[in-house]
Structures are given as C-alpha cells and as structure tokens.
Tab-separated table of C-alpha atoms in Angstrom:
chain	number	residue	atom	x	y	z
A	24	MET	CA	89.885	123.674	96.205
A	25	HIS	CA	89.910	126.989	98.069
A	26	LEU	CA	91.215	130.172	96.430
A	27	ILE	CA	93.266	132.563	98.574
A	28	VAL	CA	94.186	135.901	96.991
A	29	LEU	CA	96.934	137.934	98.606
A	30	PRO	CA	98.196	141.365	97.484
A	31	ALA	CA	102.327	141.076	97.057
A	32	GLU	CA	99.389	135.971	89.512
A	33	ALA	CA	91.535	121.911	76.906
A	34	ALA	CA	93.794	121.365	80.096
A	35	GLY	CA	95.912	118.495	81.325
A	36	SER	CA	99.430	117.208	80.784
A	37	PRO	CA	100.561	116.157	77.319
A	38	ALA	CA	99.343	112.770	76.217
A	39	GLY	CA	101.376	109.976	77.793
A	40	THR	CA	103.453	112.352	79.959
A	41	PRO	CA	102.966	112.136	83.723
A	42	PRO	CA	102.707	115.570	85.420
A	43	GLY	CA	105.751	114.860	87.557
A	44	LYS	CA	107.902	114.381	84.446
A	45	MET	CA	106.855	117.743	83.021
A	46	ALA	CA	107.471	119.576	86.291
A	47	SER	CA	110.954	120.655	87.263
A	48	THR	CA	112.716	121.731	90.414
A	49	LEU	CA	112.032	125.394	91.040
A	50	LEU	CA	115.480	126.822	91.624
A	51	PRO	CA	117.490	125.838	88.528
A	52	THR	CA	114.983	127.631	86.298
A	53	LEU	CA	114.816	130.684	88.504
A	54	LEU	CA	118.408	131.299	89.461
A	55	PRO	CA	119.640	133.865	86.894
A	56	PRO	CA	123.131	135.338	86.461
A	57	VAL	CA	122.119	138.347	88.536
A	58	SER	CA	121.536	136.060	91.501
A	59	ARG	CA	124.989	134.558	91.088
A	60	ALA	CA	126.478	138.057	90.905
A	61	ALA	CA	124.704	139.093	94.090
A	62	ALA	CA	125.774	135.892	95.801
A	63	PHE	CA	129.361	136.713	94.869
A	64	LEU	CA	128.954	139.967	96.775
A	65	LEU	CA	128.136	137.810	99.779
A	66	ARG	CA	131.415	135.953	99.099
A	67	THR	CA	129.766	132.564	98.733
A	68	PRO	CA	128.519	130.388	95.862
A	69	PRO	CA	124.750	130.670	95.343
A	70	LYS	CA	122.772	128.076	97.276
A	71	PRO	CA	119.531	126.492	96.023
A	72	PHE	CA	116.845	128.241	97.996
A	73	ARG	CA	115.588	124.945	99.347
A	74	TYR	CA	118.719	125.178	101.556
A	75	HIS	CA	118.227	128.771	102.651
A	76	HIS	CA	119.536	129.788	106.019
A	77	SER	CA	117.561	127.940	108.679
A	78	LEU	CA	116.791	131.198	110.461
A	79	PHE	CA	114.822	132.366	107.425
A	80	ARG	CA	113.115	128.990	107.057
A	81	SER	CA	112.126	129.105	110.707
A	82	LEU	CA	110.811	132.619	110.261
A	83	LEU	CA	108.558	131.629	107.354
A	84	ALA	CA	107.258	128.462	108.996
A	85	SER	CA	103.862	129.023	110.570
A	86	ALA	CA	103.620	129.161	114.331
A	87	SER	CA	101.617	125.934	114.288
A	88	SER	CA	104.341	123.980	112.486
A	89	PRO	CA	106.436	121.485	114.462
A	90	SER	CA	109.112	123.383	116.318
A	91	THR	CA	112.726	122.562	115.653
A	92	SER	CA	116.011	124.018	116.794
A	93	PRO	CA	117.648	125.282	113.621
A	94	THR	CA	121.402	125.556	113.446
A	95	PRO	CA	122.474	128.919	112.006
A	96	ARG	CA	124.571	128.689	108.844
A	97	ALA	CA	125.551	132.195	107.766
A	98	LEU	CA	126.241	132.975	104.103
A	99	VAL	CA	129.268	134.967	105.235
A	100	THR	CA	131.795	133.788	107.785
A	101	MET	CA	130.799	135.320	111.106
A	102	ALA	CA	130.474	134.193	114.686
A	103	CYS	CA	126.876	133.214	115.413
A	104	ALA	CA	125.198	132.948	118.777
A	105	ALA	CA	122.693	130.223	119.611
A	106	VAL	CA	119.371	130.545	117.821
A	107	PRO	CA	116.736	132.171	120.044
A	108	THR	CA	113.241	130.794	120.492
A	109	ARG	CA	110.851	131.501	117.632
A	110	ARG	CA	109.145	134.405	119.424
A	111	ASP	CA	112.478	136.057	120.187
A	112	LEU	CA	113.866	135.577	116.679
A	113	LEU	CA	114.015	139.019	115.080
A	114	MET	CA	114.782	139.486	111.404
A	115	LEU	CA	115.474	142.615	109.376
A	116	GLY	CA	114.569	142.099	105.728
A	117	ILE	CA	115.945	144.274	102.902
A	118	GLU	CA	114.569	144.270	99.344
A	119	THR	CA	116.033	146.239	96.401
A	120	SER	CA	115.492	143.899	93.471
A	121	CYS	CA	113.827	146.418	91.162
A	122	ASP	CA	112.229	149.831	91.630
A	123	ASP	CA	111.219	150.029	95.305
A	124	THR	CA	113.524	150.268	98.306
A	125	ALA	CA	111.908	148.278	101.113
A	126	ALA	CA	112.706	147.017	104.599
A	127	ALA	CA	110.743	145.229	107.295
A	128	VAL	CA	111.213	143.791	110.761
A	129	VAL	CA	109.512	140.457	111.457
A	130	ARG	CA	109.439	138.163	114.477
A	131	GLY	CA	110.016	134.453	114.192
A	132	ASP	CA	106.361	133.707	114.932
A	133	GLY	CA	105.303	135.700	111.861
A	134	GLU	CA	104.399	138.997	113.535
A	135	ILE	CA	105.288	141.884	111.207
A	136	LEU	CA	106.540	144.697	113.412
A	137	SER	CA	107.170	147.266	110.692
A	138	GLN	CA	107.409	147.915	106.972
A	139	ALA	CA	109.006	150.846	105.155
A	140	ILE	CA	109.041	151.538	101.411
A	141	ALA	CA	110.523	154.271	99.221
A	142	SER	CA	108.835	154.281	95.818
A	143	GLN	CA	110.470	155.229	92.536
A	144	SER	CA	107.205	156.112	90.800
A	145	ASP	CA	108.515	159.508	89.678
A	146	LEU	CA	111.453	157.841	87.946
A	147	LEU	CA	109.141	155.345	86.243
A	148	VAL	CA	107.220	158.227	84.703
A	149	LYS	CA	110.332	160.185	83.750
A	150	TRP	CA	112.104	157.271	82.060
A	151	GLY	CA	109.054	155.371	80.827
A	152	GLY	CA	109.888	152.350	82.958
A	153	VAL	CA	112.723	151.063	85.110
A	154	ALA	CA	116.123	152.514	84.165
A	155	PRO	CA	118.602	150.254	86.041
A	156	LYS	CA	121.290	152.865	86.653
A	157	MET	CA	118.791	155.490	87.817
A	158	ALA	CA	117.076	152.886	89.977
A	159	GLU	CA	120.406	151.947	91.566
A	160	GLU	CA	121.134	155.582	92.435
A	161	ALA	CA	117.658	155.996	93.924
A	162	HIS	CA	118.147	152.868	96.045
A	163	ALA	CA	121.502	154.164	97.252
A	164	LEU	CA	119.941	157.475	98.301
A	165	ALA	CA	117.015	155.840	100.096
A	166	ILE	CA	118.392	152.667	101.654
A	167	ASP	CA	119.719	154.135	104.925
A	168	GLN	CA	116.516	156.053	105.664
A	169	VAL	CA	114.252	153.135	104.761
A	170	VAL	CA	116.123	150.674	106.982
A	171	GLN	CA	116.229	153.156	109.842
A	172	LYS	CA	112.501	153.816	109.560
A	173	ALA	CA	111.768	150.091	109.666
A	174	LEU	CA	113.873	149.750	112.811
A	175	ASP	CA	112.362	152.851	114.430
A	176	ASP	CA	108.788	151.834	113.663
A	177	ALA	CA	109.469	148.413	115.194
A	178	ASN	CA	111.082	150.102	118.206
A	179	VAL	CA	114.238	148.007	117.867
A	180	SER	CA	117.879	148.619	116.992
A	181	GLU	CA	120.422	146.613	115.018
A	182	SER	CA	121.763	145.115	118.235
A	183	ASP	CA	118.365	143.478	118.855
A	184	LEU	CA	118.408	141.578	115.561
A	185	SER	CA	119.029	137.859	115.148
A	186	ALA	CA	119.952	138.115	111.453
A	187	VAL	CA	119.637	140.219	108.314
A	188	ALA	CA	117.805	138.862	105.266
A	189	VAL	CA	118.375	140.389	101.840
A	190	THR	CA	117.162	139.660	98.327
A	191	ILE	CA	119.905	138.185	96.126
A	192	GLY	CA	117.688	137.493	93.096
A	193	PRO	CA	115.926	137.433	90.764
A	194	GLY	CA	116.245	141.120	89.947
A	195	LEU	CA	118.419	143.849	88.483
A	196	SER	CA	122.030	143.293	89.553
A	197	LEU	CA	122.709	147.027	89.967
A	198	CYS	CA	119.746	147.301	92.325
A	199	LEU	CA	120.363	144.039	94.161
A	200	ARG	CA	123.870	145.027	95.171
A	201	VAL	CA	122.624	148.132	97.012
A	202	GLY	CA	120.612	145.982	99.379
A	203	VAL	CA	123.384	143.395	99.665
A	204	HIS	CA	125.958	146.053	100.572
A	205	LYS	CA	123.640	147.492	103.233
A	206	ALA	CA	122.982	144.040	104.698
A	207	ARG	CA	126.714	143.243	104.765
A	208	LYS	CA	127.460	146.530	106.508
A	209	ILE	CA	124.916	145.893	109.271
A	210	ALA	CA	125.984	142.257	109.613
A	211	LYS	CA	129.646	143.183	109.925
A	212	VAL	CA	129.137	145.894	112.539
A	213	PHE	CA	126.754	143.883	114.708
A	214	GLY	CA	128.105	140.371	114.135
A	215	LEU	CA	124.938	139.055	112.484
A	216	PRO	CA	124.456	136.257	109.959
A	217	ILE	CA	123.183	137.204	106.495
A	218	VAL	CA	120.360	135.274	104.857
A	219	GLY	CA	120.319	135.369	101.046
A	220	VAL	CA	116.706	135.247	99.871
A	221	HIS	CA	115.277	134.169	96.538
A	222	HIS	CA	112.367	136.563	96.592
A	223	MET	CA	109.994	134.429	94.525
A	224	GLU	CA	110.196	131.780	97.246
A	225	ALA	CA	109.490	134.511	99.773
A	226	HIS	CA	106.408	135.552	97.777
A	227	ALA	CA	105.141	131.976	97.892
A	228	LEU	CA	105.743	131.509	101.615
A	229	VAL	CA	104.555	134.892	102.875
A	230	SER	CA	101.007	133.561	102.502
A	231	ARG	CA	101.696	131.421	105.571
A	232	LEU	CA	102.631	134.495	107.571
A	233	VAL	CA	99.239	136.112	107.060
A	234	ASN	CA	97.138	132.928	106.915
A	235	LYS	CA	98.061	130.669	109.811
A	236	ASP	CA	95.617	127.969	108.688
A	237	LEU	CA	97.300	127.512	105.303
A	238	ASP	CA	99.052	124.154	105.367
A	239	TYR	CA	101.118	122.205	102.861
A	240	PRO	CA	100.702	121.196	100.158
A	241	PHE	CA	99.273	124.192	98.286
A	242	LEU	CA	99.397	125.538	94.758
A	243	ALA	CA	100.665	129.107	94.289
A	244	LEU	CA	100.390	131.506	91.361
A	245	LEU	CA	102.988	134.265	91.697
A	246	ILE	CA	102.388	137.366	89.590
A	247	SER	CA	104.797	140.283	89.491
A	248	GLY	CA	106.209	142.734	87.010
A	249	GLY	CA	109.011	140.453	85.883
A	250	HIS	CA	107.943	136.924	86.790
A	251	ASN	CA	104.932	134.632	86.538
A	252	LEU	CA	105.210	131.272	88.282
A	253	LEU	CA	102.975	128.343	89.087
A	254	VAL	CA	104.467	126.418	91.993
A	255	LEU	CA	103.385	123.385	93.972
A	256	ALA	CA	104.623	123.998	97.520
A	257	GLN	CA	104.891	120.529	99.040
A	258	ASN	CA	106.649	121.576	102.223
A	259	LEU	CA	109.043	124.206	103.508
A	260	GLY	CA	111.944	124.163	101.070
A	261	GLU	CA	110.264	121.597	98.788
A	262	TYR	CA	108.789	123.075	95.593
A	263	VAL	CA	107.819	121.814	92.168
A	264	GLN	CA	107.648	124.339	89.370
A	265	LEU	CA	104.673	123.657	87.129
A	266	GLY	CA	104.983	126.759	84.956
A	267	THR	CA	107.227	129.769	84.500
A	268	THR	CA	107.607	132.829	82.282
A	269	ILE	CA	109.402	132.011	79.032
A	270	ASP	CA	109.654	135.642	77.849
A	271	ASP	CA	107.640	138.597	79.189
A	272	ALA	CA	105.559	138.459	82.361
A	273	ILE	CA	102.093	139.949	82.680
A	274	GLY	CA	103.345	143.030	84.536
A	275	GLU	CA	105.711	143.860	81.694
A	276	ALA	CA	102.860	143.519	79.173
A	277	TYR	CA	100.605	145.771	81.246
A	278	ASP	CA	103.294	148.431	81.621
A	279	LYS	CA	104.232	148.468	77.937
A	280	SER	CA	100.615	148.547	76.783
A	281	ALA	CA	99.798	151.347	79.212
A	282	ARG	CA	102.688	153.460	77.892
A	283	TRP	CA	101.718	152.805	74.273
A	284	LEU	CA	98.171	153.936	75.073
A	285	GLY	CA	99.487	157.226	76.471
A	286	LEU	CA	98.355	156.553	80.043
A	287	ASP	CA	99.677	158.148	83.212
A	288	ILE	CA	101.749	155.339	84.743
A	289	GLN	CA	102.883	157.226	87.842
A	290	LYS	CA	100.966	154.747	90.013
A	291	GLY	CA	101.849	151.788	87.792
A	292	GLY	CA	100.870	150.652	84.329
A	293	GLY	CA	98.489	147.990	85.653
A	294	PRO	CA	96.175	150.291	87.619
A	295	ALA	CA	96.151	152.853	84.782
A	296	LEU	CA	95.267	150.314	82.108
A	297	GLU	CA	92.671	148.575	84.263
A	298	GLU	CA	90.930	151.881	84.985
A	299	LEU	CA	90.729	152.723	81.279
A	300	ALA	CA	89.608	149.178	80.407
A	301	LEU	CA	86.453	149.682	82.483
A	302	GLU	CA	85.293	152.142	79.810
A	303	GLY	CA	85.947	149.799	76.884
A	304	ASP	CA	84.437	146.792	75.131
A	305	PRO	CA	86.554	143.692	75.906
A	306	ASN	CA	85.287	141.931	72.782
A	307	SER	CA	85.934	144.774	70.358
A	308	ILE	CA	89.343	143.480	69.226
A	309	ASN	CA	90.043	139.818	68.575
A	310	PHE	CA	93.446	139.338	70.208
A	311	THR	CA	94.671	135.737	70.370
A	312	VAL	CA	95.213	133.956	73.680
A	313	PRO	CA	98.937	133.071	73.840
A	314	MET	CA	100.216	129.490	73.765
A	315	ARG	CA	96.887	127.672	73.695
A	316	GLN	CA	98.479	125.091	71.429
A	317	HIS	CA	101.186	124.377	74.045
A	318	LYS	CA	100.184	121.675	76.525
A	319	ASP	CA	102.155	123.009	79.464
A	320	CYS	CA	101.732	125.588	82.232
A	321	ASN	CA	104.216	128.204	81.006
A	322	PHE	CA	103.420	131.870	80.420
A	323	SER	CA	104.212	134.091	77.451
A	324	TYR	CA	103.114	137.708	77.027
A	325	ALA	CA	105.609	138.866	74.410
A	326	GLY	CA	103.261	137.770	71.641
A	327	LEU	CA	100.364	139.773	73.084
A	328	LYS	CA	102.233	143.081	73.153
A	329	THR	CA	102.802	143.176	69.386
A	330	PRO	CA	99.090	142.953	68.463
A	331	VAL	CA	98.371	145.754	70.946
A	332	ARG	CA	100.957	147.939	69.263
A	333	LEU	CA	99.570	147.096	65.809
A	334	ALA	CA	96.027	147.850	66.965
A	335	ILE	CA	97.124	151.303	68.095
A	336	GLU	CA	98.965	152.013	64.849
A	337	SER	CA	96.180	150.707	62.583
A	338	ARG	CA	93.715	153.122	64.204
A	339	ASN	CA	96.099	156.079	63.742
A	340	LEU	CA	96.123	156.881	67.434
A	341	CYS	CA	98.809	159.467	68.203
A	342	THR	CA	99.413	158.213	71.720
A	343	ASP	CA	103.046	159.377	71.778
A	344	ASP	CA	102.038	163.013	71.311
A	345	ILE	CA	98.567	163.031	72.866
A	346	PRO	CA	98.221	161.665	76.417
A	347	ILE	CA	94.915	160.145	77.442
A	348	SER	CA	94.032	163.297	79.381
A	349	SER	CA	94.031	165.299	76.107
A	350	ALA	CA	92.362	162.689	73.891
A	351	THR	CA	89.061	163.318	72.138
A	352	GLU	CA	86.017	161.307	73.197
A	353	GLU	CA	86.338	159.066	70.124
A	354	ASP	CA	90.081	158.645	70.638
A	355	ARG	CA	89.596	157.758	74.301
A	356	GLN	CA	86.970	155.153	73.433
A	357	LEU	CA	89.303	153.496	70.932
A	358	ARG	CA	92.049	153.333	73.531
A	359	ALA	CA	89.622	151.970	76.116
A	360	ASN	CA	88.551	149.224	73.718
A	361	ILE	CA	92.177	148.223	73.141
A	362	ALA	CA	92.859	148.232	76.893
A	363	ALA	CA	89.755	146.139	77.661
A	364	SER	CA	90.490	143.645	74.875
A	365	PHE	CA	94.104	143.316	76.004
A	366	GLN	CA	93.085	142.753	79.613
A	367	ARG	CA	90.527	140.081	78.692
A	368	ILE	CA	93.154	138.053	76.819
A	369	ALA	CA	95.827	138.618	79.481
A	370	VAL	CA	93.518	137.175	82.131
A	371	LEU	CA	92.349	134.308	79.892
A	372	HIS	CA	95.989	133.277	79.494
A	373	LEU	CA	96.295	133.138	83.286
A	374	GLU	CA	93.106	131.096	83.520
A	375	ASP	CA	94.280	128.574	80.926
A	376	ARG	CA	97.584	127.975	82.693
A	377	CYS	CA	96.007	127.839	86.147
A	378	GLN	CA	93.392	125.289	85.087
A	379	ARG	CA	96.078	122.997	83.743
A	380	ALA	CA	98.255	123.508	86.835
A	381	VAL	CA	95.377	122.593	89.152
A	382	GLU	CA	94.875	119.323	87.259
A	383	TRP	CA	98.570	118.506	87.397
A	384	ALA	CA	98.838	119.397	91.082
A	385	LEU	CA	95.872	117.213	91.988
A	386	LYS	CA	97.455	114.271	90.163
A	387	MET	CA	100.686	114.705	92.107
A	388	ARG	CA	99.144	115.585	95.467
A	389	PRO	CA	95.436	114.606	95.637
A	390	SER	CA	95.205	116.046	99.152
A	391	ILE	CA	95.828	119.621	97.954
A	392	LYS	CA	93.023	121.993	98.974
A	393	ASN	CA	94.310	125.548	98.545
A	394	PHE	CA	95.270	127.673	95.554
A	395	VAL	CA	97.099	130.843	96.596
A	396	VAL	CA	97.319	133.824	94.232
A	397	LEU	CA	99.924	136.417	95.165
A	398	LEU	CA	99.762	139.735	93.340
A	399	LEU	CA	102.261	142.558	93.329
A	400	THR	CA	99.441	145.110	93.359
A	401	SER	CA	101.585	148.154	92.569
A	402	MET	CA	102.299	146.530	89.190
A	403	LEU	CA	98.930	145.016	88.409
A	404	GLY	CA	96.333	147.139	90.120
A	405	PRO	CA	93.796	146.091	92.756
A	406	ALA	CA	93.694	142.411	93.689
C-alpha cells in the first residue's frame, strides 16, 4: 500500500465482527447541529454530502474520470444555466469554519487559479485559543477583502463564475454563517447556485486535485484541529467511516499542551510543541497510549491531556507565569521532556488506529493500494 501525505492525520476488527458491520456511513456521524444551523441559513434542509451539488462533485472528480453531464441542483432556489464543460466550470470556494478566512477559485479540471487566506493568529495568542465571537468578528472584517483577492489573483470576476461553494459544517456556527452570508450575497446578485460543502469530505477529495493518478478506492486519514477521521473512499460520494473522534482531536491536544507548557502559539500550538519536543527525551515520561483496549478505529485525546497537565504540576513548573523564553535551562529541559513524551504517545495513538483501519479496509476492498494522510499543517506543524 502506498502512503501519500498531503499538507491540508494488536489490530483487527473485534472477534466475530465483520469490518463492514463496525463501519458506518460517514455523514450521520459528522453532521453536527452547527451544520444544520448553517444549512438553515441556506433555506434548505441539510443534505447528506454524498448528494452534494453535482457541480462540486464534478469539480472534485479527477480529469481522468469518466465525463458526465451533471444537472445543477442549487441549494437555494435560483435560475441556473446549463452546466459548462469541465474546463470552463469555474468555482469560487469560501471557508470560514474556524479561525481562518479563506477563499479560492478553481476550474472544473482541478486547476487552482488562486488562494487567499486571512489568519487569526494574533487572536489565538491573545485569547489562548479560538474565541468564537472574536473569530466571527474577524471573519466579518476580512471576508470581503479575502474573496476579492481570490478573484483578482485568478483574474476573474463574479460574473465569470459557475457557482459558489461554501462550508456549512462541521465548524463554529458563528463563523460558518459569515461565509454562508457572503456566498448568498454573491449568488443572489449574480444568479449563481450555492454549493453547501461538508469540509471533511473536501479534505478527503482534494487529494485527487493534486494527485491525478490517485484512483478509488483509497483510505484517508484526516487530521485537523477539531476532527480526526479514518475514511474508506470507495468512489465519489461513497464513503465508509472506519474511525472518528469521540472527544478531543489531536490538534486540540497539541494546542492545549502547548499553552500549558508556556509556549508561543502565534504560529500554532503544533509547530511550537514539535519544535520544543526535539530537545526532549520522548521516553522520559510514561504516558499511556489512549484506547488500546478498544478494538475499533476511533480516536480519543481527552485522556492524554490530563496526564500532561499533571506532569507539569507535579514538577512545579510555573508555566502560567514564566513563558518558555524566560525559563531556566533545567526548566526548559523538563518542558521539552513533557512535550517529547506527549508527542510520542500522540503519534502512537495515530499509528494504532491506522494499522487497524488498513486491515479493515483491505478486508472490505482488497484492491485498495493508497493510504492518503491529509494534515492541516497550521495546526500540527510540518507534514
């Protein structure tokens, strides 16, 4: 099996339980109340993302896939023109699910014409993480400029677009609605259909935009600040969830641990903790790998954060008052040991779940050859 890593996370199924019985359809687990709230803003019930707007599905299909003539089905009631050929299909994408305001223009054949991002790193430092209301206000201030930059860099205008895609979940509802309102405004003025996007599906499928040789089926590990997923992508719109996050995702654990260790998280908790971990001994503290007794592919990092906090307190490290930049050499070494030990266990947990998922996937689809790992690098550091 080939491993493909893209910047953007004793094995086997329980005795007597076929892998297919343990797996579940991806959407019902993923669709949270915030997605339903955002879908309400679009004035339509939420749709399972396997039935996403055909324009978006066409956009994410590789250029080598069999060509079809999709029929546009807007999520809001608008007049739609005939769907252009794949090369002429032009999509504006808007993403405001958490702490970055982002927009991009992409052609139907997968060519990315532009990308624009406004970071909220200063707010993350000021508030010690994502503060939903502050994040919403930052999105509102940045959204017009970010969208305009994406259009300008692609040398197109709204009138050139075929549709507008926007994240409707998972994410923070206050943040999601900023992007939804912007998408609705553009769609209304220019008579465009809106495509509601489940952004974890988009993470899984973007690998086919940048790797034209990647074909179905493939196994995908999605790692972001708020979600860890193991998904068997059988075809476009056909997914089997092998594992999901039952409490905290790895990005959350990295961020919290980095703050507790007094690190500068302006560029993200993951990069800060990983940098410090290089100075430490990964075997100095015996943290326990989460959920090894559970014979499934789910992730849990809530139980790893508590031992990290206790390790800091038991060593009398005053990380709240003394940032890492002001720590003594001995203090810094203690923090580095905690960071390295945490990171070793965090990665071992990923390895455990991935090994089991590979075995399950091969039982369901023996022809599978590729394992795609998609990392949100701003949260987790270098891929």
